[in-house]
Amino acid sequence: QVQLMESGGGSVEAGGSLRVSCTASGDIFKTHCLGWFRQAPGKEREGVSSINIYRTTRYADSVKGRFTISRDNGKNTLHLEMNSLKPEDTGMYYCAAGGSDGYCYAGFLESGYKYWGQGTQVTVSS
């Protein structure tokens, strides 16, 4: 059973930085597309960033230039470095794995991601 676990969330003032991380059991990080999603209170979950096994990345327009996704396949770890945080970045952040061929063809479609973590809360105050 594949399990993903996020860590590193917390509270920060606007303009600050946080890094959230995700670890996984098994070797899926070596073979799967990985992504970060977030859900703000009262809103639908949305895609934030994705990275394929060749480290090609994609970002939502709202986070481009501020967030950086990275993966360490040897350590089964996924990171999301978040800078210049804004109150609208507040939400529960989820890591997900899908695309077992390593490509992120699904983009930010949730149906394209088979495995999900439980989430870690990020709160940005103004």
CSV table of C-alpha atoms in Angstrom, one decimal:
chain,number,residue,atom,x,y,z
A,1,GLN,CA,0.0,0.0,0.0
A,2,VAL,CA,1.5,3.3,-1.1
A,3,GLN,CA,1.4,6.0,1.5
A,4,LEU,CA,2.3,9.7,1.1
A,5,MET,CA,2.9,11.9,4.0
A,6,GLU,CA,3.3,15.7,3.9
A,7,SER,CA,5.2,17.8,6.5
A,8,GLY,CA,6.5,21.3,6.9
A,9,GLY,CA,3.3,23.3,6.9
A,10,GLY,CA,2.8,26.1,9.4
A,11,SER,CA,1.9,29.8,9.8
A,12,VAL,CA,3.8,32.7,8.4
A,13,GLU,CA,3.3,36.3,7.7
A,14,ALA,CA,2.7,37.6,4.2
A,15,GLY,CA,6.0,37.9,2.3
A,16,GLY,CA,7.5,35.0,4.2
A,17,SER,CA,8.6,31.6,3.1
A,18,LEU,CA,7.8,28.0,3.9
A,19,ARG,CA,8.8,24.6,2.5
A,20,VAL,CA,6.5,21.7,2.5
A,21,SER,CA,7.8,18.2,1.9
A,22,CYS,CA,6.3,14.8,1.0
A,23,THR,CA,7.7,11.4,1.6
A,24,ALA,CA,6.4,8.1,0.3
A,25,SER,CA,6.6,4.4,1.0
A,26,GLY,CA,7.8,2.3,-1.8
A,27,ASP,CA,9.6,3.4,-5.0
A,28,ILE,CA,6.9,5.4,-6.7
A,29,PHE,CA,9.0,8.6,-6.6
A,30,LYS,CA,11.3,6.9,-9.0
A,31,THR,CA,8.6,6.2,-11.5
A,32,HIS,CA,5.6,8.5,-11.1
A,33,CYS,CA,4.6,12.1,-11.9
A,34,LEU,CA,4.3,14.0,-8.7
A,35,GLY,CA,2.2,17.0,-7.9
A,36,TRP,CA,1.1,19.5,-5.2
A,37,PHE,CA,-2.5,20.6,-4.8
A,38,ARG,CA,-4.1,22.9,-2.3
A,39,GLN,CA,-7.5,23.6,-1.0
A,40,ALA,CA,-8.5,26.9,0.6
A,41,PRO,CA,-11.5,27.1,3.0
A,42,GLY,CA,-14.7,27.0,1.1
A,43,LYS,CA,-13.0,26.4,-2.3
A,44,GLU,CA,-12.3,23.5,-4.5
A,45,ARG,CA,-8.9,21.8,-4.5
A,46,GLU,CA,-6.6,23.2,-7.2
A,47,GLY,CA,-3.4,22.2,-8.7
A,48,VAL,CA,-0.3,24.1,-7.7
A,49,SER,CA,2.7,22.4,-9.3
A,50,SER,CA,3.8,19.2,-10.9
A,51,ILE,CA,7.1,17.5,-11.8
A,52,ASN,CA,7.8,14.5,-14.0
A,53,ILE,CA,10.6,12.0,-13.6
A,54,TYR,CA,12.7,14.1,-16.0
A,55,ARG,CA,12.2,17.1,-13.6
A,56,THR,CA,10.1,19.0,-16.1
A,57,THR,CA,7.9,21.3,-14.0
A,58,ARG,CA,4.6,23.0,-14.3
A,59,TYR,CA,3.1,25.8,-12.1
A,60,ALA,CA,-0.2,27.4,-11.7
A,61,ASP,CA,-0.2,31.0,-12.9
A,62,SER,CA,-0.9,32.1,-9.3
A,63,VAL,CA,2.4,30.8,-8.0
A,64,LYS,CA,4.8,31.1,-10.9
A,65,GLY,CA,8.0,32.9,-9.9
A,66,ARG,CA,7.3,32.3,-6.2
A,67,PHE,CA,7.1,28.5,-5.7
A,68,THR,CA,9.6,25.9,-6.7
A,69,ILE,CA,8.9,22.2,-6.9
A,70,SER,CA,11.7,19.6,-6.6
A,71,ARG,CA,12.1,15.9,-6.2
A,72,ASP,CA,14.8,13.7,-4.7
A,73,ASN,CA,14.1,10.2,-6.1
A,74,GLY,CA,16.8,8.6,-4.1
A,75,LYS,CA,15.3,9.8,-0.9
A,76,ASN,CA,11.6,9.4,-2.0
A,77,THR,CA,11.0,13.1,-1.2
A,78,LEU,CA,9.1,15.8,-2.9
A,79,HIS,CA,9.5,19.5,-1.9
A,80,LEU,CA,7.6,22.7,-2.5
A,81,GLU,CA,9.6,25.8,-1.7
A,82,MET,CA,7.2,28.7,-1.3
A,83,ASN,CA,8.4,32.3,-1.2
A,84,SER,CA,6.7,35.7,-1.1
A,85,LEU,CA,3.7,34.0,0.4
A,86,LYS,CA,0.4,35.8,0.2
A,87,PRO,CA,-2.8,35.3,2.3
A,88,GLU,CA,-4.5,33.7,-0.7
A,89,ASP,CA,-1.9,30.9,-0.5
A,90,THR,CA,-3.5,29.8,2.7
A,91,GLY,CA,-4.9,26.2,2.5
A,92,MET,CA,-4.3,22.6,3.0
A,93,TYR,CA,-1.5,21.4,0.8
A,94,TYR,CA,-1.6,17.9,-0.6
A,95,CYS,CA,1.0,15.9,-2.4
A,96,ALA,CA,-0.1,13.4,-5.0
A,97,ALA,CA,1.5,10.8,-7.3
A,98,GLY,CA,0.1,9.6,-10.6
A,99,GLY,CA,1.2,9.0,-14.2
A,100,SER,CA,3.1,5.7,-13.5
A,101,ASP,CA,5.0,6.2,-16.8
A,102,GLY,CA,6.6,9.2,-15.1
A,103,TYR,CA,4.9,11.9,-17.3
A,104,CYS,CA,2.4,14.4,-16.0
A,105,TYR,CA,0.0,14.1,-18.9
A,106,ALA,CA,-2.9,14.7,-16.6
A,107,GLY,CA,-1.7,18.2,-15.7
A,108,PHE,CA,-3.7,19.3,-12.7
A,109,LEU,CA,-6.6,16.9,-13.2
A,110,GLU,CA,-7.1,15.1,-9.9
A,111,SER,CA,-8.3,12.0,-11.7
A,112,GLY,CA,-4.8,11.6,-13.1
A,113,TYR,CA,-3.3,11.1,-9.6
A,114,LYS,CA,-3.8,7.8,-7.9
A,115,TYR,CA,-2.1,8.4,-4.6
A,116,TRP,CA,-2.7,11.2,-2.2
A,117,GLY,CA,-1.4,12.4,1.2
A,118,GLN,CA,-3.5,13.6,4.1
A,119,GLY,CA,-2.3,17.2,3.7
A,120,THR,CA,-0.5,19.8,5.7
A,121,GLN,CA,-1.9,23.2,6.6
A,122,VAL,CA,-0.3,26.4,5.4
A,123,THR,CA,-1.6,29.7,6.9
A,124,VAL,CA,-0.4,33.1,5.6
A,125,SER,CA,-1.5,36.1,7.6
A,126,SER,CA,-1.6,39.6,6.3
